[in-house]
Structure formats: structure tokens, C-alpha cells
Amino acid sequence: MATPSGARGVTSCGSAAWARPATTHPQVLTGARVVLPTGTVPDGRVTIDGARITANAPQGHAEVVDVRGHWLVPGFIDLHNHGGGGASFSGTADDVQKAIHTHRLHGTTTLVASTVTDDMDVLVRQAGLLSELAEQGDLAGIHFEGPFISPCRKGAHSEGLLRDPDPAEVRKLIDAARGQARMVTLATELPGGLDSVRLLVEHGVIAAVGHTDATYEQTVQAIDAGATVATHLFNAMPQLGHRSPGPIAALLEDERVTVELINDGTHLHPAALELAFRHAGAGRVAFITDAMDAAGIGDGRYLLGPLEVEVSEGVARLVEGGTIAGSTLTLDRAFQRAVTIDRLPVEDVVAALSANPARLLGLADRVGSLEPGKDADLVLLDEDFALKGVMRQGVWVVDPQLA
């Protein structure tokens, strides 16, 4: 993997070098506009005791932190992320930790690691490594994007390594993940696609329709079989047509489907973003990064799986062919863009970045909102929606008092 010379980013390897001391006394964050599931509280307060949000702090022992003039929102949850900080989730354990930390600095407190198409033996080995990190709580699980995708819509995946979604091979990846497989992206129109969707549902794994050349009718069949996610809607699938509506129409219209959107200004025109919110509704949208190694670090040449990528002015493209190759997005930028450029309500953006992915992952009892009993995962934003603080499980990753 090549890192651009002179780039500044995370340079330490290993989580110990990044850890801050845990909070030993309760904190009360006061004065911010706090976004709750019931709406925004203009002069709110959030109490943290240890790793959890609590209803009340023990009297006389809490540190009061005045955060007036800021927004307080739940920590972001990324369902689809390949790396960052010059490191990939296809790399070593230290690479994975570096990528995790890079995105935590940008507000992502819960993260699913995405793989990219490779030889099956390589994916099985990587699943074993990622599952260990998920078991210790650093990741929320594994998303396999490829190799079961269409060569017609391969995007930045190596065509020679693609294969039909044989349920036996899908099961091989699930088993390698040791209970930590959260999602598999499939071109469900391929031979074995529908059977693989049913297998995933049977094992409690999300089946996602993506990198697909499916028709409208074939996509409806996949949803009826149990598929519940659209992998980066609009991208790597047929365009919406008036005679052949394709997968986009089927995925937008069905209330069982959550649609992923990459809101970086490159992958989607603002009108496409508005279309998705209007037809799916704010409760069915999940903002993702689809980030690759360059996220949080800068331009240069990188590897995405076995393919070489050139990043220029923040846009990642394959060196050979020029296809867009993931993004350099971080979720704090997705939030800021959604509110300031796309003019979406803050509450809808919070749902797309926190509540909706938490519900999809089955983690809504722990994360996704600022409610008592949940993890103290939160992000502090200034009036211009720039990130000023990040807390994960009661520990400041980005301390607003030091920023």
C-alpha cells in the first residue's frame, strides 16, 4: 500500500497508543441542542456515568461541562467502510486498528468492516482476523462486499475473482466470521442468488442487493426472499428507467429495505439524494462512507484489494479504467454536507447516521440515540456542524476541552 509522501494522519499502530484514560467520575454535558428520538431539546443535558448515559448523576460528584452553542448528537454508525488513515480492513490487525481509530476521530463510534473481492481463501483468513476484533468490541461485525457480484456492475472489484453466489461458498464466509458476519452484498439475479439470500436470513445475516444488473422484477424477488439493504443505492446498478425501472425503483418503494447513500458530492447528485429521502423516507436511509485507505489522510496512490487506486482532490478512481473506487468520506463530513448543502433537517440526518443503522444491526438497545442506559457514544458539533468532540463508551476520543 502506498501512502502519499508528506501526508499527515494516524501514525501509531496498536490501540494502546491511542487510548485516553477512562472517565472516573460522572460528567454532565449542559447547554447544547441535544437531538433525541423525540426531537431536539434546545438547552439540553446529557449525563454520563462510566460507559453509559444515565438519567441522573450521583449528587455532588459530577463534572459539569458547558457546551452551549453546540449540537450534541449520537455517535455515528457506519455500515460500509473499507478503511482509512492509510490502512485497510483487508490488512493486518494494526492496519485495522489504525483505520478504526481514524474514523473514530471523525465521529464514527460503531463501525462494520467491509472486505473487497479477493480469493476465497484470503477472505476466509481476513474474516478470522476481523472476527477477533469484533469479539473484543472494536468492530460491530463484518460486511462482505464481493465476490458474489455482477461482472457487469463490478465497480472497483477485480473481475477475475468474481463468482456466482453459491450458497455453500456464502456459508463458508459466514462460518469463517464466527458469528460476526453482519451483511453480505450480492447480485441476487446470478445463479444461486435467491438461495443465498434465504441462507443469509436463516443465519441472521443481512442480505444486501448491490453491484447488481437485476431487473425490477428480479429485485422484487430478492426482497421477497429476505434482502433488506440496498448497497450504495444508485451506484453499481442500472439507472432508473421509465420502461425498465430496474433495481432502484424496487429498492426505494419497499418499506422493508434500508437504502445506503454515499453523501460525498461525488457519488450522488443532490437531486438523487432528495429522491431517496422523499421515496424511502428518513426512517429508511443510512448514510455510509464506503471509505477506502485514503479517508482522513489525503491524495496519493493506494490499493483497494488487489487493485491500484489514484486519489486526486479527494476522489478515488482506479488507475486502470478510471472507475470510482470507494470514497475518502468520513461521516462528520457527510453530516455537515447533508445539513448545510442538502438542507436536510438535523433530526433526519441523525436518523440516517445513527438510529437507522443501529436498528438495522440489531444494536438499538445499546447505541444510536442519546437515551439513559445506552452507551455514552456521542458527537459534539459547533453551530456550523463542524466536529468538536467525540466520546465513545464514556471516553473522549476527541476531547472538546483540548480541541
Coordinates of C-alpha atoms in Angstrom, one line a residue, residues 28-330:
V28 CA -23.0 16.3 32.8
L29 CA -22.9 18.0 29.4
T30 CA -25.2 21.0 29.6
G31 CA -26.5 23.7 27.3
A32 CA -26.2 22.1 23.9
R33 CA -29.0 21.5 21.4
V34 CA -29.5 17.8 22.1
V35 CA -31.0 15.7 19.4
L36 CA -33.2 12.9 20.9
P37 CA -35.6 10.4 19.3
T38 CA -38.5 12.7 20.3
G39 CA -36.9 15.8 18.8
T40 CA -34.3 18.5 19.6
V41 CA -34.0 19.9 23.1
P42 CA -32.7 23.5 22.8
D43 CA -31.0 23.7 26.2
G44 CA -30.4 20.0 27.0
R45 CA -28.2 18.0 29.2
V46 CA -26.7 14.5 28.9
T47 CA -25.3 12.7 31.9
I48 CA -22.6 10.1 31.6
D49 CA -21.6 7.7 34.3
G50 CA -18.8 5.3 33.3
A51 CA -19.5 4.0 29.9
R52 CA -23.3 4.7 29.9
I53 CA -25.7 7.5 29.6
T54 CA -27.7 7.8 32.8
A55 CA -30.9 9.7 33.8
N56 CA -29.2 11.3 36.8
A57 CA -25.7 11.7 38.1
P58 CA -24.8 11.0 41.8
Q59 CA -25.3 14.3 43.5
G60 CA -22.2 16.3 44.2
H61 CA -19.8 14.1 42.2
A62 CA -20.4 15.1 38.6
E63 CA -18.2 17.3 36.5
V64 CA -20.3 19.8 34.6
V65 CA -19.1 20.6 31.1
D66 CA -20.7 23.7 29.5
V67 CA -21.2 23.0 25.8
R68 CA -23.6 25.9 24.9
G69 CA -23.6 26.9 21.3
H70 CA -23.1 23.3 20.1
W71 CA -25.2 20.4 18.9
L72 CA -25.0 17.1 20.8
V73 CA -25.9 14.0 18.6
P74 CA -25.4 10.3 18.9
G75 CA -22.2 8.7 17.8
F76 CA -22.2 7.8 14.1
I77 CA -22.6 4.2 12.8
D78 CA -21.0 3.2 9.5
L79 CA -22.4 0.0 7.9
H80 CA -20.0 0.1 4.9
N81 CA -16.3 1.0 5.3
H82 CA -13.2 -0.4 3.8
G83 CA -10.5 1.6 5.7
G84 CA -8.9 4.9 6.4
G85 CA -5.8 6.7 7.7
G86 CA -3.7 4.9 5.1
A87 CA -4.8 1.5 6.3
S88 CA -7.3 -1.1 5.1
F89 CA -9.6 -3.6 6.7
S90 CA -8.0 -6.1 4.3
G91 CA -4.7 -5.6 6.1
T92 CA -3.1 -6.6 9.4
A93 CA -4.5 -6.2 12.9
D94 CA -2.5 -3.0 13.3
D95 CA -3.9 -1.7 9.9
V96 CA -7.4 -2.5 11.1
Q97 CA -6.9 -0.6 14.4
K98 CA -5.4 2.4 12.6
A99 CA -8.5 2.5 10.2
I100 CA -10.9 2.2 13.1
H101 CA -9.2 5.0 15.1
T102 CA -9.1 7.3 12.0
H103 CA -12.9 7.1 11.7
R104 CA -13.4 7.4 15.4
L105 CA -11.7 10.8 15.2
H106 CA -14.4 11.8 12.8
G107 CA -17.3 10.7 15.0
T108 CA -17.8 7.0 13.9
T109 CA -18.2 5.2 17.2
T110 CA -19.7 2.0 15.8
L111 CA -18.2 0.5 12.6
V112 CA -18.8 -2.5 10.4
A113 CA -15.6 -3.5 8.5
S114 CA -16.1 -4.2 4.8
T115 CA -14.0 -6.5 2.8
V116 CA -13.5 -6.3 -1.0
T117 CA -13.4 -9.1 -3.6
D118 CA -10.5 -11.4 -3.3
D119 CA -9.6 -15.0 -3.5
M120 CA -11.9 -17.0 -1.2
D121 CA -9.0 -18.3 1.0
V122 CA -7.9 -14.7 1.5
L123 CA -11.4 -13.6 2.5
V124 CA -11.7 -16.5 4.9
R125 CA -8.4 -15.6 6.6
Q126 CA -9.4 -11.9 6.8
A127 CA -12.8 -12.9 8.3
G128 CA -10.9 -14.7 11.1
L129 CA -8.8 -11.7 11.9
L130 CA -11.8 -9.2 11.8
S131 CA -14.0 -11.5 13.9
E132 CA -11.4 -11.4 16.7
L133 CA -11.6 -7.6 16.7
A134 CA -15.4 -7.7 16.6
E135 CA -15.4 -10.1 19.5
Q136 CA -13.3 -7.7 21.6
G137 CA -15.7 -4.8 20.8
D138 CA -13.6 -2.8 18.4
L139 CA -15.8 -3.6 15.4
A140 CA -19.6 -4.2 15.1
G141 CA -19.0 -7.0 12.6
I142 CA -18.1 -7.8 9.1
H143 CA -19.6 -6.9 5.7
F144 CA -18.6 -9.0 2.7
E145 CA -18.8 -6.9 -0.4
G146 CA -18.0 -9.4 -3.1
P147 CA -17.0 -11.7 -4.6
F148 CA -20.7 -12.6 -5.3
I149 CA -21.4 -9.6 -7.5
S150 CA -22.1 -9.0 -11.2
P151 CA -19.2 -8.5 -13.6
C152 CA -21.5 -6.1 -15.4
R153 CA -21.5 -3.8 -12.4
K154 CA -18.3 -4.7 -10.7
G155 CA -17.1 -1.2 -9.9
A156 CA -13.7 -1.3 -8.2
H157 CA -13.7 -5.1 -7.8
S158 CA -11.4 -7.5 -9.7
E159 CA -13.4 -9.2 -12.4
G160 CA -11.2 -12.3 -12.5
L161 CA -12.1 -13.0 -8.8
L162 CA -15.9 -12.6 -9.1
R163 CA -18.1 -15.7 -8.8
D164 CA -21.7 -16.6 -8.6
P165 CA -23.3 -16.7 -5.1
D166 CA -23.1 -20.4 -4.4
P167 CA -24.8 -20.9 -1.0
A168 CA -22.0 -23.3 0.0
E169 CA -19.4 -20.6 -0.5
V170 CA -21.6 -17.9 1.1
R171 CA -21.9 -20.3 4.1
K172 CA -18.1 -20.7 4.1
L173 CA -17.6 -16.9 4.7
I174 CA -20.3 -16.9 7.4
D175 CA -18.6 -19.7 9.2
A176 CA -15.2 -18.0 9.0
A177 CA -16.7 -14.9 10.6
R178 CA -17.6 -16.9 13.7
G179 CA -20.9 -15.2 14.4
Q180 CA -19.6 -11.7 13.4
A181 CA -20.9 -11.6 9.8
R182 CA -23.4 -8.7 9.7
M183 CA -24.0 -8.3 5.9
V184 CA -23.2 -9.8 2.5
T185 CA -23.7 -7.8 -0.7
L186 CA -25.0 -10.0 -3.6
A187 CA -26.0 -9.6 -7.2
T188 CA -29.1 -11.6 -6.4
E189 CA -30.0 -12.2 -10.1
L190 CA -27.0 -14.5 -10.5
P191 CA -27.3 -18.3 -10.2
G192 CA -27.7 -19.2 -6.5
G193 CA -28.6 -15.6 -5.6
L194 CA -32.0 -16.1 -4.1
D195 CA -31.0 -19.3 -2.3
S196 CA -28.1 -17.4 -0.8
V197 CA -30.4 -14.6 0.4
R198 CA -32.5 -17.2 2.1
L199 CA -29.4 -18.8 3.7
L200 CA -28.2 -15.4 5.0
V201 CA -31.6 -14.7 6.5
E202 CA -31.7 -18.1 8.1
H203 CA -28.3 -17.3 9.8
G204 CA -29.3 -13.8 10.9
V205 CA -27.1 -12.0 8.4
I206 CA -28.3 -9.1 6.4
A207 CA -28.6 -9.8 2.6
A208 CA -27.9 -6.6 0.6
V209 CA -28.6 -6.1 -3.1
G210 CA -25.7 -4.4 -4.8
H211 CA -23.3 -4.4 -7.7
T212 CA -26.2 -5.9 -9.5
D213 CA -27.6 -5.9 -13.0
A214 CA -31.0 -7.1 -11.8
T215 CA -34.3 -6.1 -13.3
Y216 CA -37.1 -4.6 -11.3
E217 CA -38.8 -8.0 -11.1
Q218 CA -35.7 -9.8 -10.1
T219 CA -35.1 -7.3 -7.3
V220 CA -38.6 -7.7 -6.0
Q221 CA -38.0 -11.4 -5.8
A222 CA -34.8 -10.8 -3.8
I223 CA -36.6 -8.6 -1.4
D224 CA -39.4 -11.1 -1.0
A225 CA -36.7 -13.7 -0.3
G226 CA -35.4 -11.6 2.6
A227 CA -33.0 -8.9 1.2
T228 CA -33.3 -5.8 3.3
V229 CA -30.5 -3.4 2.3
A230 CA -29.6 -1.6 -0.9
T231 CA -25.8 -1.3 -1.1
H232 CA -24.9 2.3 -2.0
L233 CA -28.2 2.9 -3.9
F234 CA -27.8 4.3 -7.4
N235 CA -24.2 3.3 -7.6
A236 CA -23.1 0.0 -9.4
M237 CA -26.6 -0.8 -10.6
P238 CA -28.8 0.0 -13.7
Q239 CA -30.1 3.5 -13.9
L240 CA -33.8 4.2 -13.2
G241 CA -35.7 3.9 -16.4
H242 CA -39.3 4.7 -17.4
R243 CA -39.8 1.3 -19.1
S244 CA -37.2 -0.7 -17.3
P245 CA -37.2 0.8 -13.7
G246 CA -34.6 -1.7 -12.6
P247 CA -33.5 -2.3 -9.0
I248 CA -33.6 1.4 -7.9
A249 CA -37.4 1.6 -8.1
A250 CA -37.9 -1.7 -6.3
L251 CA -35.5 -0.8 -3.5
L252 CA -36.9 2.6 -3.0
E253 CA -40.6 1.6 -2.9
D254 CA -40.4 -1.3 -0.5
E255 CA -40.7 -0.5 3.2
R256 CA -38.6 -3.5 4.2
V257 CA -35.5 -2.1 2.6
T258 CA -32.9 0.3 4.1
V259 CA -31.0 2.2 1.4
E260 CA -27.4 3.2 1.8
L261 CA -26.3 6.5 0.4
I262 CA -22.8 7.9 -0.1
N263 CA -23.2 11.7 0.5
D264 CA -19.8 13.0 -0.6
G265 CA -20.9 15.1 -3.5
T266 CA -19.2 12.7 -6.0
H267 CA -21.3 9.5 -5.8
L268 CA -24.7 11.3 -5.9
H269 CA -26.2 14.4 -7.4
P270 CA -28.2 16.3 -4.7
A271 CA -31.4 15.5 -6.7
A272 CA -30.8 11.8 -6.3
L273 CA -30.3 12.2 -2.6
E274 CA -33.5 14.1 -2.3
L275 CA -35.3 11.5 -4.4
A276 CA -34.2 8.8 -2.0
F277 CA -35.3 10.7 1.1
R278 CA -38.7 11.6 -0.5
H279 CA -39.5 8.0 -1.6
A280 CA -37.8 5.9 1.1
G281 CA -38.4 8.4 4.0
A282 CA -35.9 9.4 6.6
G283 CA -36.5 6.2 8.5
R284 CA -35.1 4.0 5.7
V285 CA -31.9 5.9 4.8
A286 CA -28.4 5.0 6.1
F287 CA -25.5 7.3 5.3
I288 CA -22.3 5.3 4.7
T289 CA -18.8 6.2 3.7
D290 CA -17.7 3.3 1.5
A291 CA -14.3 4.7 2.6
M292 CA -11.0 3.3 1.4
D293 CA -7.5 3.8 2.8
A294 CA -7.2 7.5 1.8
A295 CA -10.1 8.6 4.1
G296 CA -8.7 11.0 6.6
I297 CA -5.2 11.2 5.1
G298 CA -5.0 12.7 1.6
D299 CA -4.3 12.3 -2.1
G300 CA -1.9 9.7 -3.5
R301 CA -1.8 6.1 -4.7
Y302 CA -3.3 3.3 -2.7
L303 CA -4.5 -0.3 -3.0
L304 CA -8.1 -1.4 -2.8
G305 CA -7.9 -5.2 -2.5
P306 CA -5.6 -6.1 -5.4
L307 CA -6.4 -3.0 -7.5
E308 CA -4.4 0.2 -7.6
V309 CA -6.3 3.5 -6.9
E310 CA -5.4 7.1 -7.6
V311 CA -6.8 9.7 -5.2
S312 CA -6.9 13.2 -6.6
E313 CA -8.7 16.1 -4.9
G314 CA -10.3 13.7 -2.6
V315 CA -11.9 11.5 -5.3
A316 CA -10.7 7.9 -5.6
R317 CA -10.6 6.2 -9.0
L318 CA -9.0 3.0 -10.3
V319 CA -5.7 3.7 -12.1
E320 CA -6.8 1.4 -14.8
G321 CA -10.1 2.5 -16.3
G322 CA -10.9 5.4 -14.0
T323 CA -13.9 3.8 -12.2
I324 CA -14.8 5.5 -8.9
A325 CA -13.2 3.3 -6.2
G326 CA -14.9 3.8 -2.9
S327 CA -14.6 7.2 -1.3
T328 CA -12.4 9.3 1.0
L329 CA -15.5 10.3 3.0
T330 CA -15.8 10.5 6.8

